[in-house]
Coordinates of N, CA and C in Angstrom, one line a residue:
X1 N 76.5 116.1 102.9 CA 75.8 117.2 103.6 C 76.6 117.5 104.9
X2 N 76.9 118.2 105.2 CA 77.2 119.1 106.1 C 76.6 119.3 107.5
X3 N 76.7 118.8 108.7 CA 75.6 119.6 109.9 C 77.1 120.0 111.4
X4 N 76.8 120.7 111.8 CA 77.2 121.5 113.2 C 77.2 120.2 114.6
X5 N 77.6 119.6 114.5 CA 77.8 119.3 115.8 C 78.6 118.9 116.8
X6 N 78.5 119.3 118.0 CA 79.6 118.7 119.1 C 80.8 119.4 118.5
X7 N 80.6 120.8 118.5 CA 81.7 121.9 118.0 C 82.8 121.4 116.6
X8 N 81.9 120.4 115.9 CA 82.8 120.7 114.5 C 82.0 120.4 113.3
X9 N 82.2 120.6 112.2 CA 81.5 120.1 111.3 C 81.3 118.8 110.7
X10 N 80.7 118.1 111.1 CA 80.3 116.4 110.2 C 79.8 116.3 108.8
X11 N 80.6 115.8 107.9 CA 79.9 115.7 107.1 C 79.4 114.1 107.0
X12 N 78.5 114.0 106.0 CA 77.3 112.4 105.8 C 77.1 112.5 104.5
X13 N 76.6 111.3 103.9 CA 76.2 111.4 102.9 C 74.1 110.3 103.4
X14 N 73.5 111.3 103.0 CA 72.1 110.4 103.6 C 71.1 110.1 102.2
X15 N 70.4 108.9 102.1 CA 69.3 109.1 100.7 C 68.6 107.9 101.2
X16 N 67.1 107.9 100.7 CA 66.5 106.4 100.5 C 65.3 107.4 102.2
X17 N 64.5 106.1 102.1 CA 63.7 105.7 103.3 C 63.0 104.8 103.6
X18 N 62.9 104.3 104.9 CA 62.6 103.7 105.6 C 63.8 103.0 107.0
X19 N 64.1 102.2 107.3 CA 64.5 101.6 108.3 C 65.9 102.0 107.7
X20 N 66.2 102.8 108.8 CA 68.0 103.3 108.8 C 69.0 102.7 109.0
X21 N 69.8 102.3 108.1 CA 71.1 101.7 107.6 C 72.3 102.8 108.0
X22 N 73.3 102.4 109.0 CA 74.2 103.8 109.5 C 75.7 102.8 109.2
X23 N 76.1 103.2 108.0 CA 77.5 102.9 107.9 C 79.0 103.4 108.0
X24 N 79.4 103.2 109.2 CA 80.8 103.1 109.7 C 81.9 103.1 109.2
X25 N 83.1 104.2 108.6 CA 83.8 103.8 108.1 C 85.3 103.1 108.6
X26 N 85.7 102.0 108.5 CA 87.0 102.0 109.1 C 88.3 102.9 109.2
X27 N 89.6 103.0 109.9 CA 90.6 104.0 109.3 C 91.3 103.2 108.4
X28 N 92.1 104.2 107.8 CA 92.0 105.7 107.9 C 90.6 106.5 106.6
X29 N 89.7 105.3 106.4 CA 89.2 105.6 105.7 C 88.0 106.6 105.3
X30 N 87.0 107.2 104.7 CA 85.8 108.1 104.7 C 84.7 107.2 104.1
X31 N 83.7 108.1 104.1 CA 82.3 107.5 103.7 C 82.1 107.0 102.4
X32 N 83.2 107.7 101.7 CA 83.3 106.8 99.8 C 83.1 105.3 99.9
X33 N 84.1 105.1 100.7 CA 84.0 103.6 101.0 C 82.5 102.9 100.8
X34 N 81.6 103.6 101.0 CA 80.7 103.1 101.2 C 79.6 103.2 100.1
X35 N 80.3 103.6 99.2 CA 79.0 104.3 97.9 C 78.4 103.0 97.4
X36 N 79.1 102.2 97.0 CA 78.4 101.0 96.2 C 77.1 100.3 97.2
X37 N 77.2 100.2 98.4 CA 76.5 99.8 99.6 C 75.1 100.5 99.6
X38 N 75.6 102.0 100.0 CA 74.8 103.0 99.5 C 73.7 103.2 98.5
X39 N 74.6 102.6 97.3 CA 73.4 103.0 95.8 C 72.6 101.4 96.2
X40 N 73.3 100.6 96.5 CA 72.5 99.0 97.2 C 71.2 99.3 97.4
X41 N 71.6 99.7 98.4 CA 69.9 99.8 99.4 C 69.3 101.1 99.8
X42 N 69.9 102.1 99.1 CA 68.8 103.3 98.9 C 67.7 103.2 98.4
X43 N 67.2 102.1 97.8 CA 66.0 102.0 97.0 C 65.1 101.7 98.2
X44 N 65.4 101.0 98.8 CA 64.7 100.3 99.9 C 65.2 100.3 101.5
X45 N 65.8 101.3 102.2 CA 66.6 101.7 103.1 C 67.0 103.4 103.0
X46 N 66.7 104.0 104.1 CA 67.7 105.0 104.6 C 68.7 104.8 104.9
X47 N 70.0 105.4 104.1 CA 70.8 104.7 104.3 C 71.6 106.2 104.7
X48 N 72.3 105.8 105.8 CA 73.6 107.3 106.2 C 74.9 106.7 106.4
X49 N 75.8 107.7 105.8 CA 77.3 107.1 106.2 C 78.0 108.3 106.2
X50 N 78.4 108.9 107.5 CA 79.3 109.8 108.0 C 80.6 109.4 108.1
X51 N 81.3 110.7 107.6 CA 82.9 111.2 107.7 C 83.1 111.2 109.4
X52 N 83.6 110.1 110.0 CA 83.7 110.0 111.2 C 84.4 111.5 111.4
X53 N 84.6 112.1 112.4 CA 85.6 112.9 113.0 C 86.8 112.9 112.5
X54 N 87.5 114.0 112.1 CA 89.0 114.1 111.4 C 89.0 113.3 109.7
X55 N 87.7 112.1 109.4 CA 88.2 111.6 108.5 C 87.6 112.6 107.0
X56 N 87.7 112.2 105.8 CA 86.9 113.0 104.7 C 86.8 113.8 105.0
X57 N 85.8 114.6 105.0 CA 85.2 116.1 104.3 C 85.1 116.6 106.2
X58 N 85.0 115.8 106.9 CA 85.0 116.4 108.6 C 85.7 117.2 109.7
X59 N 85.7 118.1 109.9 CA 86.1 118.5 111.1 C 86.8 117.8 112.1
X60 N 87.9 118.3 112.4 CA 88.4 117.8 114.1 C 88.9 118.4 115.1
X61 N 89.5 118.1 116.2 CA 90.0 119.1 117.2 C 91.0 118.3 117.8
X62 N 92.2 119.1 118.0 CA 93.3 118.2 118.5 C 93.1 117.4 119.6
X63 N 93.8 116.4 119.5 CA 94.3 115.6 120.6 C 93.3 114.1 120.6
X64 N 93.6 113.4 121.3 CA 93.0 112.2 121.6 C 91.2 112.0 121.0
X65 N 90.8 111.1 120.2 CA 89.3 110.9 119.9 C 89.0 109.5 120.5
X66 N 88.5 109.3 121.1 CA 87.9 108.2 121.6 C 86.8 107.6 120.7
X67 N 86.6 106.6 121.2 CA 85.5 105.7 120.4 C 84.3 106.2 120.9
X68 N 84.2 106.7 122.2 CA 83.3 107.3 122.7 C 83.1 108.8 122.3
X69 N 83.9 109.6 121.8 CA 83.3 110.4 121.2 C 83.1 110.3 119.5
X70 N 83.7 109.3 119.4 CA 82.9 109.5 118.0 C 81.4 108.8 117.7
X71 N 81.1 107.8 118.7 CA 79.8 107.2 119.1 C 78.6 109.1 119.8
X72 N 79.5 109.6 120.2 CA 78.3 110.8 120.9 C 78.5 111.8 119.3
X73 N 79.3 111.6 118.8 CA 79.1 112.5 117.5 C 77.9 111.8 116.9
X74 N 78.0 110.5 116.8 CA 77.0 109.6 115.5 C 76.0 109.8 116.1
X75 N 75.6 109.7 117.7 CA 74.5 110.4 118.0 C 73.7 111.7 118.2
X76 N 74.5 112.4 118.0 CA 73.8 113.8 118.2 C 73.4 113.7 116.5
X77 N 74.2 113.2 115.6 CA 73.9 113.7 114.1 C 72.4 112.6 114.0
X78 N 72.6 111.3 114.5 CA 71.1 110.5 114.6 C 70.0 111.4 115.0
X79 N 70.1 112.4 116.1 CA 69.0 112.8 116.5 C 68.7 114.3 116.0
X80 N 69.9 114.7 115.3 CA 69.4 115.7 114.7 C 68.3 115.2 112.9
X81 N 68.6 114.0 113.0 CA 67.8 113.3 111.6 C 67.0 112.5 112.1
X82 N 66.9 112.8 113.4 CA 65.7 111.6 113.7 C 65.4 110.6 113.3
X83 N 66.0 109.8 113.2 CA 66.2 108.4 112.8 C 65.5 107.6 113.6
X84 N 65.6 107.6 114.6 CA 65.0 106.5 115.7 C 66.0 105.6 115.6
X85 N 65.4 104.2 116.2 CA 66.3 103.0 115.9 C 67.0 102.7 114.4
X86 N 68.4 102.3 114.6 CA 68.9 102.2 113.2 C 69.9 101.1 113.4
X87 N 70.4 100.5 112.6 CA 71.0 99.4 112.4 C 72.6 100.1 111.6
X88 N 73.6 99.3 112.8 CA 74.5 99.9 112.3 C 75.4 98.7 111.7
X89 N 76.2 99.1 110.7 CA 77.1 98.5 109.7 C 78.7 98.9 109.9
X90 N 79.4 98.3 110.8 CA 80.9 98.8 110.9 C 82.3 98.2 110.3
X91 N 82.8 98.8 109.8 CA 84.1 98.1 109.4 C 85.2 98.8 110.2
X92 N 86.0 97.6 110.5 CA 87.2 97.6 111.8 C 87.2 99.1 112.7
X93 N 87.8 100.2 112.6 CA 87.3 101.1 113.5 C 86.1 101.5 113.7
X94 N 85.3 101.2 112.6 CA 83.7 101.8 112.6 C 83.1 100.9 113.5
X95 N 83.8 99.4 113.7 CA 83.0 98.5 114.6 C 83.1 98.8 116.0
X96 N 84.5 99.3 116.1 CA 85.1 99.6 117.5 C 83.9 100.8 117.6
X97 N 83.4 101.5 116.9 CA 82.9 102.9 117.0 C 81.4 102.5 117.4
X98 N 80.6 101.5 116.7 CA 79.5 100.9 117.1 C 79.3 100.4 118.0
X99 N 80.4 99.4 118.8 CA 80.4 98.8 120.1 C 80.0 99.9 121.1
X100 N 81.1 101.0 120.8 CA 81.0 102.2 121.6 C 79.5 103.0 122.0
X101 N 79.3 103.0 120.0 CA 77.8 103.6 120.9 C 76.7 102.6 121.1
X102 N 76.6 101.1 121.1 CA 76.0 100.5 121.8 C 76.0 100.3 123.0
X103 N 77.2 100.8 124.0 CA 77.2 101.2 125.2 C 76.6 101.9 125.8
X104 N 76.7 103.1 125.3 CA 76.4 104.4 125.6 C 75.2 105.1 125.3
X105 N 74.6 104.3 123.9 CA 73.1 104.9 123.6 C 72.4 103.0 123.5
X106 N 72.3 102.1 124.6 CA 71.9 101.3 124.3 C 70.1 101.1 123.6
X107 N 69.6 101.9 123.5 CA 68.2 102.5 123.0 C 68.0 102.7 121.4
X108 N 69.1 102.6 121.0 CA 69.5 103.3 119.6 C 69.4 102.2 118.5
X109 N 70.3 101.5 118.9 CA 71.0 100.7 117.7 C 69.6 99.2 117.4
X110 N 69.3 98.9 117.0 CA 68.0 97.8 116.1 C 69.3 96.5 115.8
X111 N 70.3 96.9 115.4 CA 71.0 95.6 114.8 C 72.1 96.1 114.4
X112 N 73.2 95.6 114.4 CA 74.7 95.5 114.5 C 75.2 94.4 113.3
X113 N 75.9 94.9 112.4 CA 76.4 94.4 111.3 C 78.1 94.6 112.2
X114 N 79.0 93.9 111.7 CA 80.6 94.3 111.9 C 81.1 93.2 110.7
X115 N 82.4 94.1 110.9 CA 83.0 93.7 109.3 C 84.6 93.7 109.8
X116 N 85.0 92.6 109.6 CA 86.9 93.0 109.8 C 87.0 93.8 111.1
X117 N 86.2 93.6 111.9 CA 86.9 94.5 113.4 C 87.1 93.4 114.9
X118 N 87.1 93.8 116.2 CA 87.2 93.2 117.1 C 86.5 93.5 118.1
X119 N 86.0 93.2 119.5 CA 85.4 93.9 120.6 C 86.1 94.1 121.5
X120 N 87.8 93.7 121.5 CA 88.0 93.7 122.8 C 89.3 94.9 122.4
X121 N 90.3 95.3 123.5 CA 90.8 96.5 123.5 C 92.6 96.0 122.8
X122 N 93.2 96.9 122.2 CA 94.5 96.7 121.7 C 95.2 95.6 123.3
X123 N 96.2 95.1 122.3 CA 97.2 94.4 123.3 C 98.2 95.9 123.9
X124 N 98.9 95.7 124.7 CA 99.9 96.5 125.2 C 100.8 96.9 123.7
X125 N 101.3 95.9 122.6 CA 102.4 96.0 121.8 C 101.3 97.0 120.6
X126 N 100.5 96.4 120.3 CA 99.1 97.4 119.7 C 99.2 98.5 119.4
X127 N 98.7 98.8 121.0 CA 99.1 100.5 121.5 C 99.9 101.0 121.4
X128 N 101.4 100.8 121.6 CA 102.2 101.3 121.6 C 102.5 101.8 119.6
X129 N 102.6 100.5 118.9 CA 102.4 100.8 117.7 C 101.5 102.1 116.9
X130 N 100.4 101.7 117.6 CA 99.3 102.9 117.3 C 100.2 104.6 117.5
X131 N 100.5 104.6 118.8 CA 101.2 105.7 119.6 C 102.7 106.4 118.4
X132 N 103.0 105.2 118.5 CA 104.6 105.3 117.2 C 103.9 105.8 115.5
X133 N 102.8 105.2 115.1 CA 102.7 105.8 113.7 C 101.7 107.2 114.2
X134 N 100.9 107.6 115.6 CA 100.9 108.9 115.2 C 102.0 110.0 115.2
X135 N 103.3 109.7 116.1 CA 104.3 110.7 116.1 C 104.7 110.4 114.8
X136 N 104.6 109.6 114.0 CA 105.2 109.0 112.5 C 104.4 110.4 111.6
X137 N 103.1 110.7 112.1 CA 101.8 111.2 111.0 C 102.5 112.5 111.3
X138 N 102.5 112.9 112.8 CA 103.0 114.2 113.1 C 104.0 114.5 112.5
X139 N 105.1 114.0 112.6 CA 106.3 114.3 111.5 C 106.3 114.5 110.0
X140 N 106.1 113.0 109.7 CA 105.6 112.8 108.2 C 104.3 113.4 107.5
X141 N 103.5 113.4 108.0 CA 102.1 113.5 107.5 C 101.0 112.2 107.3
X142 N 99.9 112.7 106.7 CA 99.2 111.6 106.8 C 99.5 110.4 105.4
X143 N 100.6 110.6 105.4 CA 100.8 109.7 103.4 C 101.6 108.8 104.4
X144 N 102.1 109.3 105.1 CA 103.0 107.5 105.8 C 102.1 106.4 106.4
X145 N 100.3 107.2 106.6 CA 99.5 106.2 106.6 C 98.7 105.3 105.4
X146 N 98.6 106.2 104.3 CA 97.8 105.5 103.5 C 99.1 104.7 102.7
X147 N 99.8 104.9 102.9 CA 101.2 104.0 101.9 C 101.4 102.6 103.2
X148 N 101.2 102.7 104.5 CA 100.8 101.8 105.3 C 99.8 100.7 105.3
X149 N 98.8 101.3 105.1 CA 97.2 100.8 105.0 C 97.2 100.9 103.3
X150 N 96.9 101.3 102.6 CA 97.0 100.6 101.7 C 97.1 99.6 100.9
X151 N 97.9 99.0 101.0 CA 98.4 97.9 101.0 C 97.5 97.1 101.5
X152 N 97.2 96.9 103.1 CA 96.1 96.2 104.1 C 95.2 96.3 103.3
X153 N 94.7 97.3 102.4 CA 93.2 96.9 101.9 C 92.8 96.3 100.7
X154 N 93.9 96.2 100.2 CA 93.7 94.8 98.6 C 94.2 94.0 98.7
X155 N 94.4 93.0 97.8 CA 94.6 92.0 98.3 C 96.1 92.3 97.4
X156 N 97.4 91.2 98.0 CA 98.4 91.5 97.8 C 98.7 91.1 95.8
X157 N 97.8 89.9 95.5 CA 97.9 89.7 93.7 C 97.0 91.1 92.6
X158 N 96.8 92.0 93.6 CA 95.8 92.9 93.1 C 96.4 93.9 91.6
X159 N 95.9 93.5 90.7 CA 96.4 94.6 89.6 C 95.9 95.3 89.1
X160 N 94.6 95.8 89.5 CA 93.5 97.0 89.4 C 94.7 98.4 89.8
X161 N 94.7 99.1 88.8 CA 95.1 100.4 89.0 C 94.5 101.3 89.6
X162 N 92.8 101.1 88.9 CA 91.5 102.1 89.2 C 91.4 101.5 90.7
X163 N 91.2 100.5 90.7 CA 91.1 100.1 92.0 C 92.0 100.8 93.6
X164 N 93.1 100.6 93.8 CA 94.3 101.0 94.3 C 94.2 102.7 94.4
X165 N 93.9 103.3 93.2 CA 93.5 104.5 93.2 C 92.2 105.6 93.7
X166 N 91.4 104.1 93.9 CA 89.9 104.7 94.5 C 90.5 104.4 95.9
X167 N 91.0 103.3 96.7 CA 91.5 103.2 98.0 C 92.2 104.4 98.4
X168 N 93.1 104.5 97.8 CA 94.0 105.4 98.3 C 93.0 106.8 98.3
X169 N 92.1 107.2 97.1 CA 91.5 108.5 97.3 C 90.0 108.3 98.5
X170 N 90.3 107.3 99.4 CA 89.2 107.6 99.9 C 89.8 107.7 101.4
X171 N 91.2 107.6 101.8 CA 92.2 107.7 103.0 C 92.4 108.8 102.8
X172 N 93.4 109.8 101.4 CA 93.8 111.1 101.6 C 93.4 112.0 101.8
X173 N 91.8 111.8 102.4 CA 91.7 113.7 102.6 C 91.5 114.0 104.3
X174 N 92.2 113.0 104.7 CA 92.2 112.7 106.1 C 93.0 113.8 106.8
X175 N 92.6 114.3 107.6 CA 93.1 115.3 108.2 C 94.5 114.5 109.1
X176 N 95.2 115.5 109.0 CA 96.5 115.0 110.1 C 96.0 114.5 111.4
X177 N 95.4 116.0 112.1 CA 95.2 116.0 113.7 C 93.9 114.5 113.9
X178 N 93.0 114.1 112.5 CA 92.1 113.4 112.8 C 92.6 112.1 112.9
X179 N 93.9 112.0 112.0 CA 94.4 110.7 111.9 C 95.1 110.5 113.6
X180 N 95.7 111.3 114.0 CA 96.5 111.4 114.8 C 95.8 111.1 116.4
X181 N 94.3 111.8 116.5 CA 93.5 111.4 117.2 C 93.1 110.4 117.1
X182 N 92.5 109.5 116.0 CA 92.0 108.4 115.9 C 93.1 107.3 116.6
X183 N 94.2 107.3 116.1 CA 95.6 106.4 116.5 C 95.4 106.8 118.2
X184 N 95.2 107.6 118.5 CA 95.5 107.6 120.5 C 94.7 107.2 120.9
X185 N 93.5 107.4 120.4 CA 92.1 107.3 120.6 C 92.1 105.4 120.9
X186 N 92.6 105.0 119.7 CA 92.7 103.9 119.6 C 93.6 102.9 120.8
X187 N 94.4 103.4 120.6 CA 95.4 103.1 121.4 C 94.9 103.4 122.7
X188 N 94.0 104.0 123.5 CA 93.2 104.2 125.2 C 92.4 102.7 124.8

């Protein structure tokens, strides 16, 4: 679904009810990631998982994205669904993204799941890294990331074709300018 905010389009995927389940996707990843989770506990959970900024089916706007704005994005779309308190579920950027808005909306969040991420900020060599594959994206495109990451997300004896093929289709519809903001973003 689709909603308007903080001047771009978000999209989410939302189903179920009761106590709100809000899943985070890592980069360069989208909310696919999250379907089997999803069909989980729809039965018994509200469950939401938004196309962060620039990732999936979403909107972005050039230049730098902070963790902080993608935390005031999760929240304006929380209160446009009124959610109340919700319990967030993050994987590696999504966790960096939850920390964020546990900052910033400390009223919000009921419980904090994280998955594969960290709380504390890139090293200096990190950053700079980060910095080098977005002029990499700008040049190249966004395929110099998922042929990057990739890889990072199976395991290396992995011989699932279908597998490999669902990873990769849940990275490519990644906008350039989102990938490229998320990497600086990251790298502040």
């Amino acid at each position: 679904m689709p909603m308007k905010l903080n001047s771009i389009n978000l999209r989410y995927t939302g189903a179920g009810q009761g106590l709100p389940l809000v899943f985070l996707h890592g980069f360069p990843l989208s909310r696919g990631v999250w379907q089997k989770q999803i069909e989980a506990f729809r039965s018994s959970y509200r469950v939401i998982a938004p196309d962060l900024r620039g990732f999936g089916d979403s909107e972005t706007q050039p230049g730098p994205t902070t963790m902080a704005q993608y935390a005031a994005d999760l929240c304006a779309l929380l209160r446009q669904l009124a959610t109340g308190p919700v319990v967030l579920i993050g994987h590696s950027m999504g966790g960096y993204v939850a920390f964020a808005f546990a900052r910033q909306f400390p009223e919000m969040p009921r419980g904090l799941v994280l998955v594969g991420t960290k709380a504390g900020p890139d090293t200096a060599e990190a950053a700079a890294g980060r910095r080098a594959m977005a002029e990499k994206v700008k040049a190249e495109g966004v395929q110099v990331v998922v042929e990057a990451m990739a890889s990072k997300m199976l395991a290396a004896d992995n011989q699932d074709a279908r597998m490999v093929a669902q990873v990769r289709s849940f990275m490519a519809p990644s906008k350039p300018a989102g990938v490229i903001g998320a990497l600086l973003g990251m790298a502040e």
